[in-house]
Coordinates of C-alpha atoms in Angstrom, one line a residue:
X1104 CA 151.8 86.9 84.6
X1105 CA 148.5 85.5 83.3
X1106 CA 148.2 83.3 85.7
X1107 CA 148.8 85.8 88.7
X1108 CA 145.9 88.2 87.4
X1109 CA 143.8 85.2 87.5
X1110 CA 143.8 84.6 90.8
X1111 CA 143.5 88.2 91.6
X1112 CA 140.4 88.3 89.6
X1113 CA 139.0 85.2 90.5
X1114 CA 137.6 86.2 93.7
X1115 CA 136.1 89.4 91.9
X1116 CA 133.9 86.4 89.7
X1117 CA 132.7 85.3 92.7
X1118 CA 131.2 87.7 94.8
X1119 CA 128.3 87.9 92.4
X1120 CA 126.0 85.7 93.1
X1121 CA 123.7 83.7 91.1
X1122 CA 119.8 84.8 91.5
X1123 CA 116.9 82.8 89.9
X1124 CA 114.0 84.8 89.6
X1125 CA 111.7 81.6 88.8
X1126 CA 110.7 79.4 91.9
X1127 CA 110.4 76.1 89.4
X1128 CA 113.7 76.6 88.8
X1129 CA 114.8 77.3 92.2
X1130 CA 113.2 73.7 92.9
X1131 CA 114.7 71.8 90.5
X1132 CA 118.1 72.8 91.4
X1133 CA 117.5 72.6 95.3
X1134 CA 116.4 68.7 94.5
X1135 CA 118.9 68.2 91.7
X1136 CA 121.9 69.9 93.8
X1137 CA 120.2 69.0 97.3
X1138 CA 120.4 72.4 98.3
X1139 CA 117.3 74.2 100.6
X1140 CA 116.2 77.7 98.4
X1141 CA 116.5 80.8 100.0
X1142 CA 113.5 83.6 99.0
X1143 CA 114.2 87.3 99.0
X1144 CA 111.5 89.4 98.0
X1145 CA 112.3 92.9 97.5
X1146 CA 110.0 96.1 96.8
X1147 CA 112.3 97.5 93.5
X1148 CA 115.1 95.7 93.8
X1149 CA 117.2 99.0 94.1
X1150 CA 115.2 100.1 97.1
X1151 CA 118.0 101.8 99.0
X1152 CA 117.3 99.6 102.1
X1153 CA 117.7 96.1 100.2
X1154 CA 121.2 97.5 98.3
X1155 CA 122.5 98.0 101.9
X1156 CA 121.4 94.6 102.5
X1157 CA 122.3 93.3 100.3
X1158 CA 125.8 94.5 100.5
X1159 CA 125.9 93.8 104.0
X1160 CA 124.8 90.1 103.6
X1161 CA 124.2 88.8 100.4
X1162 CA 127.5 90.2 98.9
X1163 CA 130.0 89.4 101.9
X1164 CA 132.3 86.7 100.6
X1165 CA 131.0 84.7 103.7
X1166 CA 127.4 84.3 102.7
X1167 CA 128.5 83.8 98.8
X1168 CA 131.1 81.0 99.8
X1169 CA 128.1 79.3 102.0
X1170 CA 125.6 79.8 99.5
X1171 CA 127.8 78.4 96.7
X1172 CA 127.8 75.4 98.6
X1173 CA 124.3 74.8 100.0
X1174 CA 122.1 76.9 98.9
X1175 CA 119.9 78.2 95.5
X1176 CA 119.0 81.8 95.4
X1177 CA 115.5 83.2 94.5
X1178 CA 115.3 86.7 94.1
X1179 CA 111.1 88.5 93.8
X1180 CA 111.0 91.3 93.2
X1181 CA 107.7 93.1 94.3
X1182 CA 107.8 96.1 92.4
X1183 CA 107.2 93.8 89.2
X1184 CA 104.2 95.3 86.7
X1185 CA 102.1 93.5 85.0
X1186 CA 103.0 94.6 81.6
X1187 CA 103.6 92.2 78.0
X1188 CA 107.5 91.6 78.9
X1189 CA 106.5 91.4 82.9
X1190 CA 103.4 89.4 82.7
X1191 CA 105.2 85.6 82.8
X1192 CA 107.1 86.9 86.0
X1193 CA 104.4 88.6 87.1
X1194 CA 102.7 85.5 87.7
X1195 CA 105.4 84.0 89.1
X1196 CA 105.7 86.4 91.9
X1197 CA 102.1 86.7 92.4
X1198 CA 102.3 82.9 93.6
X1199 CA 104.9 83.1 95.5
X1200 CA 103.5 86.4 97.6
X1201 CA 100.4 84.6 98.2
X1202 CA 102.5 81.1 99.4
X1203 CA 104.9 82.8 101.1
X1204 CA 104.3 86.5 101.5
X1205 CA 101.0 87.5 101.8
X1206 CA 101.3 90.9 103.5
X1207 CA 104.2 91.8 101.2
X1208 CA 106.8 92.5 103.6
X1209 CA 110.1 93.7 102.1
X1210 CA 113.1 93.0 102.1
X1211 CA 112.5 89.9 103.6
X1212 CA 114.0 86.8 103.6
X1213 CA 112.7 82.8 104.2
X1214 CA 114.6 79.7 103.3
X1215 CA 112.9 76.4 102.3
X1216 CA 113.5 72.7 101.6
X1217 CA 113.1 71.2 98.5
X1218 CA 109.0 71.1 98.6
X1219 CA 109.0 74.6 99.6
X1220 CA 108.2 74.3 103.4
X1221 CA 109.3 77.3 105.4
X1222 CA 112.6 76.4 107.7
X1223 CA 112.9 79.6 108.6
X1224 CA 111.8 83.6 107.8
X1225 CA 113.8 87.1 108.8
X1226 CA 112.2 90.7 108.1
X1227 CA 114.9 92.5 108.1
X1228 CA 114.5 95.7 110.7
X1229 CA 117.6 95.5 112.5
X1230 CA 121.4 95.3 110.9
X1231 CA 122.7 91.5 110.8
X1232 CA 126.0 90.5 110.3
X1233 CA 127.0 88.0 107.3
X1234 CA 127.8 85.6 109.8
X1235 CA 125.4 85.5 112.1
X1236 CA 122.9 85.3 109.3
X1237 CA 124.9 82.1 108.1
X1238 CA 125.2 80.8 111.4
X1239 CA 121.3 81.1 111.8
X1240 CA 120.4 79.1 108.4
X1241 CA 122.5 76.4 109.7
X1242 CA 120.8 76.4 112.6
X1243 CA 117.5 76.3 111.1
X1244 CA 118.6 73.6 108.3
X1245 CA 120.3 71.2 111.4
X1246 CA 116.7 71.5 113.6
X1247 CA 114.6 70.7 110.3
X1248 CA 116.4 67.7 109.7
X1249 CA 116.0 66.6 113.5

């Protein structure tokens, strides 16, 4: 009996995926896993717009199987303060925006290689489809490595 509400929970477990918030880390992994990174900044991560992105993409069992596999998540949030607890991640996201993100567009999504050079970028104004959007980072990751 166990054993059966395992495997119904199981996929429950998964459809959260794992979100780094630091891009050193983010790099590490990608080199250490050889995985690309893929950047989402958000304005207040529960901006009504990114949750129904979110769902819609990021949460789909589709993206979180593919991502699982080949990709490391980095999540920046733009609505981040500069404030004693913040100030770290503040500075964190401040690089990234100006590498990345200068005119701090949000959502909006780019994925990298390992050194952080830009494969490809979305903003995110029209619906996408899980798959589609999985089907267009392969694409992007099969042209960089021609």
């Amino acid at each position: 009996m166990l054993r059966l509400l395992l495997i119904f929970l199981f996929p429950l477990f998964q459809l959260s995926p794992n979100w780094e918030s630091n891009f050193d880390i983010a790099k590490q992994r990608s080199l250490k896993e050889n995985k690309i990174i893929l950047i989402h900044f958000v304005h207040k991560n529960r901006d009504a717009k990114n949750v129904k992105l979110e769902k819609a993409l990021f949460e789909t069992s589709e993206f979180i199987e593919y991502a699982n596999k080949a990709v490391v998540l980095l999540k920046v949030d733009l609505g981040i303060e500069r404030t004693g607890d913040n100030e770290k991640q503040f500075y964190h996201n401040s690089i990234l925006l100006e590498r990345y993100n200068n005119k701090m567009l949000a959502p909006y999504t780019i994925i990298t290689d390992a050194q952080g050079n830009v494969l490809k970028r979305w903003i995110h104004e029209q619906p996408m489809v899980a798959a589609d959007f999985v089907r267009s980072i392969k694409e992007s990751i099969e042209a960089h490595k021609q």
